[in-house]
Tab-separated table of C-alpha atoms in Angstrom:
chain	number	residue	atom	x	y	z
Q	233	MET	CA	0.000	0.000	0.000
Q	234	LEU	CA	1.385	3.367	-0.988
Q	235	PRO	CA	1.844	5.978	1.779
Q	236	THR	CA	-0.810	8.665	1.908
Q	237	PRO	CA	0.632	11.925	0.522
Q	238	ILE	CA	0.751	14.895	2.882
Q	239	SER	CA	-1.413	17.700	1.630
Q	240	GLU	CA	-0.056	21.211	1.222
Q	241	LYS	CA	-2.624	22.456	3.723
Q	242	THR	CA	-1.366	20.074	6.410
Q	243	LEU	CA	2.243	20.987	5.632
Q	244	SER	CA	1.497	24.698	5.851
Q	245	ARG	CA	-0.338	24.213	9.131
Q	246	GLY	CA	2.635	22.320	10.588
Q	247	MET	CA	5.057	25.015	9.417
Q	248	LEU	CA	2.809	27.676	10.941
Q	249	ASP	CA	2.770	25.822	14.268
Q	250	VAL	CA	6.579	25.640	14.243
Q	251	LEU	CA	6.906	29.353	13.511
Q	252	ILE	CA	4.427	30.287	16.239
Q	253	ARG	CA	6.264	28.141	18.796
Q	254	ALA	CA	9.622	29.570	17.750
Q	255	GLY	CA	8.233	33.105	17.989
Q	256	LEU	CA	6.819	32.465	21.460
Q	257	ILE	CA	10.115	30.957	22.595
Q	258	PHE	CA	11.977	33.973	21.195
Q	259	LEU	CA	9.667	36.399	23.004
Q	260	LEU	CA	10.103	34.473	26.252
Q	261	ALA	CA	13.886	34.465	25.861
Q	262	LEU	CA	13.863	38.194	25.064
Q	263	ALA	CA	11.727	38.938	28.136
Q	264	CYS	CA	14.017	36.859	30.350
Q	265	PHE	CA	17.074	38.638	28.937
Q	266	ARG	CA	15.605	42.095	29.591
Q	267	ILE	CA	14.778	41.113	33.167
Q	268	PHE	CA	18.205	39.566	33.750
Q	269	TYR	CA	20.281	42.246	31.997
Q	270	PRO	CA	20.365	44.830	34.866
Q	271	PHE	CA	21.853	42.131	37.114
Q	272	ALA	CA	24.217	40.632	34.522
Q	273	ASN	CA	27.414	42.310	35.777
Q	274	LEU	CA	26.526	41.525	39.376
Q	275	LEU	CA	25.901	37.828	38.744
Q	276	VAL	CA	28.881	37.388	36.415
Q	277	TRP	CA	31.146	39.050	38.962
Q	278	SER	CA	29.644	36.832	41.707
Q	279	LEU	CA	30.327	33.726	39.640
Q	280	ILE	CA	33.922	34.795	38.986
Q	281	LEU	CA	34.549	35.428	42.692
Q	282	ALA	CA	32.939	32.130	43.687
Q	283	ILE	CA	35.048	30.114	41.248
Q	284	ALA	CA	38.237	31.961	42.227
Q	285	LEU	CA	37.638	31.525	45.978
Q	286	TYR	CA	36.243	27.989	45.926
Q	287	PRO	CA	39.631	26.223	46.344
Q	288	LEU	CA	40.130	28.282	49.525
Q	289	HIS	CA	36.607	27.288	50.565
Q	290	LEU	CA	37.468	23.596	50.201
Q	291	ARG	CA	40.675	23.898	52.243
Q	292	LEU	CA	39.006	25.899	54.996
Q	293	ARG	CA	35.930	23.658	55.134
Q	294	ARG	CA	37.962	20.759	56.524
Q	295	ARG	CA	38.850	22.856	59.575
Q	296	LEU	CA	35.247	23.987	60.149
Q	297	ALA	CA	33.600	20.573	60.496
Q	298	ASN	CA	32.717	20.456	56.764
Q	299	LYS	CA	30.051	23.149	57.169
Q	300	ASN	CA	29.633	24.842	53.808
Q	301	GLY	CA	27.502	27.726	55.058
Q	302	LEU	CA	29.852	28.610	57.928
Q	303	THR	CA	32.911	28.373	55.691
Q	304	ALA	CA	31.417	30.632	53.023
Q	305	THR	CA	30.336	33.168	55.672
Q	306	VAL	CA	33.847	33.313	57.157
Q	307	ILE	CA	35.435	33.840	53.735
Q	308	VAL	CA	32.969	36.606	52.826
Q	309	LEU	CA	33.392	38.450	56.149
Q	310	VAL	CA	37.195	38.282	56.056
Q	311	SER	CA	37.225	39.408	52.410
Q	312	LEU	CA	34.951	42.351	53.213
Q	313	ILE	CA	37.254	43.447	56.045
Q	314	VAL	CA	40.374	43.084	53.887
Q	315	ILE	CA	38.788	45.132	51.090
Q	316	THR	CA	36.795	47.801	52.907
Q	317	VAL	CA	39.386	48.884	55.490
Q	318	PRO	CA	42.186	49.772	52.996
Q	319	THR	CA	39.599	51.223	50.607
Q	320	TYR	CA	38.257	53.446	53.384
Q	321	LEU	CA	41.763	54.625	54.272
Q	322	LEU	CA	42.544	55.400	50.640
Q	323	GLY	CA	39.225	57.218	50.244
Q	324	VAL	CA	39.842	59.349	53.318
Q	325	ALA	CA	43.313	60.182	52.030
Q	326	LEU	CA	41.862	61.166	48.663
Q	327	VAL	CA	39.249	63.445	50.238
Q	328	ASP	CA	41.879	65.065	52.450
Q	329	SER	CA	44.112	65.661	49.441
Q	330	LEU	CA	41.301	67.301	47.481
Q	331	GLU	CA	40.280	69.484	50.440
Q	332	HIS	CA	43.895	70.537	50.973
Q	333	ALA	CA	44.307	71.404	47.295
Q	334	MET	CA	41.088	73.448	47.279
Q	335	GLU	CA	42.098	75.296	50.443
Q	336	MET	CA	45.493	76.168	48.989
Q	337	ALA	CA	43.848	77.374	45.781
Q	338	LYS	CA	41.422	79.621	47.720
Q	339	THR	CA	44.034	81.137	50.033
Q	340	GLY	CA	46.657	81.519	47.347
Q	341	GLY	CA	49.040	79.239	49.208
Q	342	VAL	CA	50.320	77.669	46.014
Q	343	ARG	CA	53.805	78.933	45.174
Q	344	ILE	CA	55.346	77.930	41.874
Q	345	PRO	CA	58.986	78.892	41.238
Q	346	PRO	CA	59.714	80.781	38.015
Q	347	PRO	CA	61.039	78.768	35.088
Q	348	SER	CA	64.637	78.700	34.031
Q	349	GLU	CA	65.659	80.499	30.821
Q	350	SER	CA	66.716	77.144	29.367
Q	351	VAL	CA	63.067	76.037	29.238
Q	352	ALA	CA	62.399	78.524	26.430
Q	353	ALA	CA	65.094	76.797	24.374
Q	354	TRP	CA	63.274	73.465	24.384
Q	355	PRO	CA	62.419	72.380	20.818
Q	356	LEU	CA	58.843	72.819	19.558
Q	357	VAL	CA	57.114	73.418	22.905
Q	358	GLY	CA	59.711	75.470	24.775
Q	359	GLY	CA	58.112	78.887	24.172
Q	360	LYS	CA	54.598	77.847	25.191
Q	361	VAL	CA	55.777	75.933	28.245
Q	362	TYR	CA	57.919	78.886	29.347
Q	363	ALA	CA	55.028	81.346	28.969
Q	364	LEU	CA	52.560	79.172	30.884
Q	365	TRP	CA	55.083	78.406	33.598
Q	366	LEU	CA	55.988	82.078	33.984
Q	367	GLN	CA	52.335	83.100	34.278
Q	368	ALA	CA	51.720	80.316	36.816
Q	369	SER	CA	54.591	81.595	38.951
Q	370	THR	CA	53.358	85.209	38.885
Q	371	ASP	CA	49.568	85.040	38.483
Q	372	ILE	CA	48.234	81.530	39.054
Q	373	THR	CA	44.708	82.844	39.723
Q	374	GLY	CA	44.546	84.446	36.280
Q	375	LEU	CA	45.903	81.295	34.697
Q	376	LEU	CA	43.225	79.180	36.375
Q	377	GLN	CA	40.515	81.585	35.225
Q	378	LYS	CA	41.875	81.357	31.695
Q	379	PHE	CA	41.464	77.571	31.671
Q	380	THR	CA	38.185	77.488	33.620
Q	381	PRO	CA	36.149	75.739	30.840
Q	382	GLN	CA	38.769	73.013	30.493
Q	383	LEU	CA	39.006	72.607	34.268
Q	384	LYS	CA	35.228	72.252	34.509
Q	385	GLY	CA	35.325	69.480	31.931
Q	386	ILE	CA	38.113	67.723	33.794
Q	387	GLY	CA	36.211	68.099	37.063
Q	388	THR	CA	33.080	66.638	35.523
Q	389	ALA	CA	35.056	63.695	34.168
Q	390	LEU	CA	36.693	63.091	37.546
Q	391	LEU	CA	33.317	63.268	39.271
Q	392	GLY	CA	31.902	60.724	36.833
Q	393	ALA	CA	34.906	58.475	37.379
Q	394	ALA	CA	34.506	58.739	41.159
Q	395	THR	CA	30.807	57.870	40.840
Q	396	GLY	CA	31.669	54.871	38.685
Q	397	ILE	CA	34.250	53.708	41.201
Q	398	GLY	CA	31.755	54.006	44.040
Q	399	THR	CA	29.136	52.086	42.066
Q	400	GLY	CA	31.689	49.434	41.176
Q	401	LEU	CA	32.667	49.062	44.823
Q	402	LEU	CA	29.038	48.563	45.853
Q	403	ILE	CA	28.528	46.017	43.080
Q	404	PHE	CA	31.682	44.227	44.211
Q	405	ILE	CA	30.456	44.036	47.824
Q	406	PHE	CA	27.078	42.625	46.779
Q	407	ALA	CA	28.807	40.249	44.360
Q	408	LEU	CA	31.046	39.003	47.149
Q	409	ILE	CA	28.013	38.254	49.307
Q	410	ILE	CA	26.273	36.408	46.462
Q	411	SER	CA	29.476	34.480	45.744
Q	412	GLY	CA	29.295	33.193	49.312
Q	413	ILE	CA	25.893	31.684	48.484
Q	414	PHE	CA	27.371	30.064	45.375
Q	415	MET	CA	30.238	28.611	47.434
Q	416	ALA	CA	27.847	27.276	50.070
Q	417	TYR	CA	26.132	25.281	47.307
Q	418	GLY	CA	29.345	24.637	45.397
Q	419	GLU	CA	28.842	20.934	44.670
Q	420	GLU	CA	25.310	21.467	43.410
Q	421	CYS	CA	26.440	24.419	41.262
Q	422	ARG	CA	29.226	22.314	39.790
Q	423	ARG	CA	26.805	19.513	38.844
Q	424	ARG	CA	24.449	22.010	37.230
Q	425	ALA	CA	27.323	23.589	35.291
Q	426	ILE	CA	28.392	20.176	33.974
Q	427	GLN	CA	24.808	19.417	32.943
Q	428	ILE	CA	24.544	22.694	31.024
Q	429	ALA	CA	27.941	22.228	29.357
Q	430	SER	CA	27.102	18.616	28.476
Q	431	ARG	CA	23.861	19.750	26.899
Q	432	ILE	CA	25.691	22.356	24.795
Q	433	PHE	CA	28.979	20.590	23.947
Q	434	GLY	CA	27.964	16.941	24.343
Q	435	PRO	CA	28.245	14.486	27.238
Q	436	GLU	CA	31.921	13.738	26.575
Q	437	SER	CA	33.159	17.320	26.246
Q	438	GLY	CA	30.885	18.867	28.901
Q	439	PRO	CA	32.982	18.047	31.998
Q	440	ARG	CA	36.222	19.025	30.254
Q	441	VAL	CA	34.787	22.350	29.095
Q	442	THR	CA	33.562	23.060	32.631
Q	443	GLU	CA	37.012	22.389	34.091
Q	444	LEU	CA	38.639	24.506	31.367
Q	445	CYS	CA	36.374	27.473	32.159
Q	446	SER	CA	36.994	27.115	35.895
Q	447	ALA	CA	40.761	26.919	35.438
Q	448	THR	CA	40.765	29.952	33.140
Q	449	ILE	CA	38.666	32.034	35.522
Q	450	ARG	CA	40.910	31.154	38.479
Q	451	ALA	CA	44.081	31.829	36.508
Q	452	VAL	CA	43.012	35.270	35.294
Q	453	ALA	CA	41.206	36.300	38.500
Q	454	GLN	CA	44.164	35.361	40.674
Q	455	GLY	CA	46.995	36.120	38.279
Q	456	VAL	CA	45.729	39.465	36.922
Q	457	VAL	CA	43.010	41.052	39.038
Q	458	GLY	CA	44.226	39.560	42.318
Q	459	ILE	CA	47.844	40.600	41.792
Q	460	ALA	CA	46.802	44.112	40.750
Q	461	PHE	CA	44.692	44.455	43.904
Q	462	ILE	CA	47.513	43.181	46.143
Q	463	GLN	CA	49.935	45.580	44.501
Q	464	MET	CA	47.509	48.466	44.978
Q	465	LEU	CA	47.265	47.673	48.703
Q	466	LEU	CA	51.031	47.399	49.138
Q	467	VAL	CA	51.755	50.649	47.335
Q	468	GLY	CA	48.655	52.573	48.451
Q	469	ILE	CA	49.142	51.972	52.172
Q	470	ALA	CA	52.716	53.235	51.883
Q	471	PHE	CA	51.461	56.352	50.067
Q	472	VAL	CA	48.892	56.996	52.810
Q	473	ILE	CA	51.392	56.529	55.662
Q	474	LYS	CA	53.928	58.777	53.935
Q	475	GLY	CA	51.277	61.431	53.302
Q	476	ILE	CA	51.708	61.587	49.535
Q	477	PRO	CA	49.271	64.097	47.975
Q	478	GLY	CA	46.472	62.284	46.141
Q	479	ALA	CA	47.439	58.902	47.609
Q	480	GLY	CA	44.005	57.467	46.849
Q	481	LEU	CA	44.109	58.439	43.182
Q	482	LEU	CA	47.660	57.156	42.805
Q	483	ALA	CA	46.744	53.830	44.398
Q	484	LEU	CA	43.773	53.536	42.051
Q	485	ALA	CA	46.082	54.267	39.118
Q	486	VAL	CA	48.343	51.413	40.291
Q	487	LEU	CA	45.316	49.081	40.292
Q	488	LEU	CA	44.275	50.109	36.779
Q	489	LEU	CA	47.816	49.763	35.440
Q	490	GLY	CA	48.096	46.306	36.993
Q	491	ILE	CA	44.892	45.093	35.348
Q	492	MET	CA	45.992	46.525	32.000
Q	493	GLN	CA	49.340	44.720	32.392
Q	494	LEU	CA	51.371	47.917	32.578
Q	495	PRO	CA	54.197	48.332	35.127
Q	496	ALA	CA	53.383	50.050	38.415
Q	497	THR	CA	56.764	51.769	38.232
Q	498	LEU	CA	55.073	54.344	35.990
Q	499	ILE	CA	53.537	55.607	39.265
Q	500	THR	CA	56.057	54.589	41.908
Q	501	ILE	CA	59.208	56.106	40.332
Q	502	PRO	CA	57.741	59.638	39.946
Q	503	VAL	CA	56.481	59.436	43.548
Q	504	ILE	CA	59.945	58.407	44.758
Q	505	ILE	CA	61.475	61.337	42.863
Q	506	PHE	CA	58.892	63.664	44.440
Q	507	VAL	CA	59.717	62.417	47.945
Q	508	PHE	CA	63.451	62.876	47.421
Q	509	ALA	CA	62.873	66.352	45.956
Q	510	THR	CA	60.752	67.485	48.920
Q	511	GLU	CA	62.371	65.648	51.849
Q	512	GLY	CA	65.893	64.983	50.675
Q	513	PHE	CA	67.828	61.767	51.225
Q	514	THR	CA	66.723	61.010	54.775
Q	515	VAL	CA	66.458	57.575	56.351
Q	516	GLY	CA	62.660	57.659	56.102
Q	517	SER	CA	62.641	58.669	52.440
Q	518	ILE	CA	65.229	56.019	51.540
Q	519	VAL	CA	63.252	53.269	53.320
Q	520	PHE	CA	60.056	54.486	51.641
Q	521	ALA	CA	61.734	54.514	48.227
Q	522	ILE	CA	63.097	50.979	48.609
Q	523	TYR	CA	59.774	49.587	49.833
Q	524	VAL	CA	57.671	51.291	47.154
Q	525	PHE	CA	60.082	50.319	44.387
Q	526	VAL	CA	60.056	46.657	45.466
Q	527	ALA	CA	56.253	46.694	45.870
Q	528	GLY	CA	55.959	48.120	42.353
Q	529	LEU	CA	57.877	45.108	41.031
Q	530	ALA	CA	55.978	42.517	43.101
Q	531	ASP	CA	53.890	41.466	40.111
Q	532	ASN	CA	56.995	40.030	38.441
Q	533	VAL	CA	57.257	37.521	41.285
Q	534	LEU	CA	53.552	36.859	41.833
Q	535	LYS	CA	52.527	36.381	38.194
Q	536	PRO	CA	54.565	33.200	37.568
Q	537	LEU	CA	53.230	31.763	40.838
Q	538	LEU	CA	49.536	32.519	40.295
Q	539	LEU	CA	48.957	32.956	36.575
Q	540	GLY	CA	51.028	29.890	35.719
Q	541	ARG	CA	48.791	27.601	37.771
Q	542	GLY	CA	45.868	27.712	35.383
Q	543	VAL	CA	45.987	27.937	31.627
Q	544	ASP	CA	48.152	29.866	29.232
Q	545	VAL	CA	46.348	33.141	28.464
Q	546	PRO	CA	48.314	35.598	26.294
Q	547	MET	CA	48.764	39.021	27.826
Q	548	PRO	CA	47.307	40.817	24.746
Q	549	VAL	CA	44.031	38.974	25.395
Q	550	VAL	CA	44.019	40.208	28.990
Q	551	LEU	CA	44.884	43.763	27.903
Q	552	ILE	CA	42.145	43.863	25.245
Q	553	GLY	CA	39.684	42.415	27.742
Q	554	ALA	CA	40.559	45.067	30.326
Q	555	LEU	CA	40.304	47.983	27.902
Q	556	GLY	CA	37.188	46.676	26.166
Q	557	GLY	CA	35.521	45.861	29.464
Q	558	MET	CA	36.247	49.350	30.772
Q	559	VAL	CA	34.770	50.945	27.639
Q	560	THR	CA	31.625	48.814	27.637
Q	561	GLY	CA	31.057	48.233	31.356
Q	562	GLY	CA	32.871	51.002	33.195
Q	563	VAL	CA	35.003	50.236	36.229
Q	564	ILE	CA	33.341	46.886	36.924
Q	565	GLY	CA	33.895	45.908	33.285
Q	566	LEU	CA	37.602	46.513	33.786
Q	567	PHE	CA	37.618	43.518	36.131
Q	568	ILE	CA	35.119	41.298	34.319
Q	569	GLY	CA	36.446	41.935	30.791
Q	570	PRO	CA	39.782	40.053	31.044
Q	571	VAL	CA	38.135	37.026	32.657
Q	572	VAL	CA	35.284	36.740	30.152
Q	573	LEU	CA	37.531	37.298	27.135
Q	574	ALA	CA	40.052	34.746	28.428
Q	575	VAL	CA	37.311	32.135	28.818
Q	576	GLY	CA	36.063	32.868	25.305
Q	577	TYR	CA	39.632	32.642	23.970
Q	578	GLN	CA	40.182	29.233	25.552
Q	579	LEU	CA	36.838	27.872	24.341
Q	580	PHE	CA	37.507	29.141	20.817
Q	581	TRP	CA	40.885	27.445	20.567
Q	582	ARG	CA	39.507	24.259	22.086
Q	583	TRP	CA	36.846	24.260	19.362
Q	584	VAL	CA	39.519	24.875	16.690
Q	585	GLU	CA	41.802	22.098	17.927
Q	586	ASP	CA	39.028	19.573	18.637
Q	587	GLN	CA	38.661	18.345	15.057
Q	588	PRO	CA	38.174	14.733	13.972
Q	589	ARG	CA	41.250	13.230	12.420
Q	590	ILE	CA	40.747	12.197	8.797
Q	591	GLU	CA	42.205	8.746	8.288
Q	592	PRO	CA	43.707	8.165	4.843
Q	593	PRO	CA	42.223	5.303	2.791
Q	594	PRO	CA	44.046	1.975	3.073
Q	595	ASP	CA	45.238	2.044	-0.551
Q	596	ALA	CA	46.579	5.607	-0.359
Q	597	PRO	CA	50.332	5.994	-1.002
Q	598	PRO	CA	52.395	6.950	2.072
Q	599	GLN	CA	53.102	10.651	2.439
Q	600	VAL	CA	56.722	11.740	2.512
């Protein structure tokens, strides 16, 4: 018996049903994305922190009677203390520096020495630099009034940057708390992650992809962001104790340079020169210079120890991730960008290298 042919009407109705279902699924996915999007940075940052801190959670859990909730709470509380106390000190130092600068500007306490005649002989820019310097040494108030529009723009940009930093700090604190919840349910989260990866990449590749993502996140979070934060604390605390003007801003600059894989000596060496120029070669200034210089080079020792534990992530990938994340996501994107781009880089190359080998036919001549 011949099979009954499917009519065009039935075929059209089936196609229409498929399109309607696909459209409804798309609308549902779009609605879920719009609801989730405001919390995307928070949850991604929480996931990164949880994966980076989970090995510490496992080691500490053995000493706390294998209580996941207690262990996660201890890690979160200690992390909050370690982060908020130095951040508060740096913030207070920054506010004091700004208030001192504003007071000096109002009272006319700023004294700039006149330029040397040799400055005018500098090629290309010597004349302009000499004129501006001379006016600053004789009439700094008039010079500031002359550049008032530019100064307002700079002030607005600095205010926006400060607001972004404050928002990023709040997001980081909430993300740290949420990461504690992830760590408390670490085993369950790991099983769910393997299930999702197995559904996407297949049952054989799912567990390996999950481990690859975890190793990449830990390597970049510890070897890039973690080292930059440690370096900022080491250098920033020394700046605050020494009373360096704008210690908070300088410490923040050290953090940003560390994430962008640029040397902290771009900040520390000018500060050392400033200290020697203002205080001379005293015992305190020499000790400060040695400590700050060594702290500025600490990343050269820490990077092979931390970054080398995970996977090999090229530094250009980290740099592009930091810059792109800062452009698209602000201060918080500066931290998330390198991690996300590194994970994408590793998954891409795993997909490129995971190709089936083509066996030559048995009668093919051997290749030389």
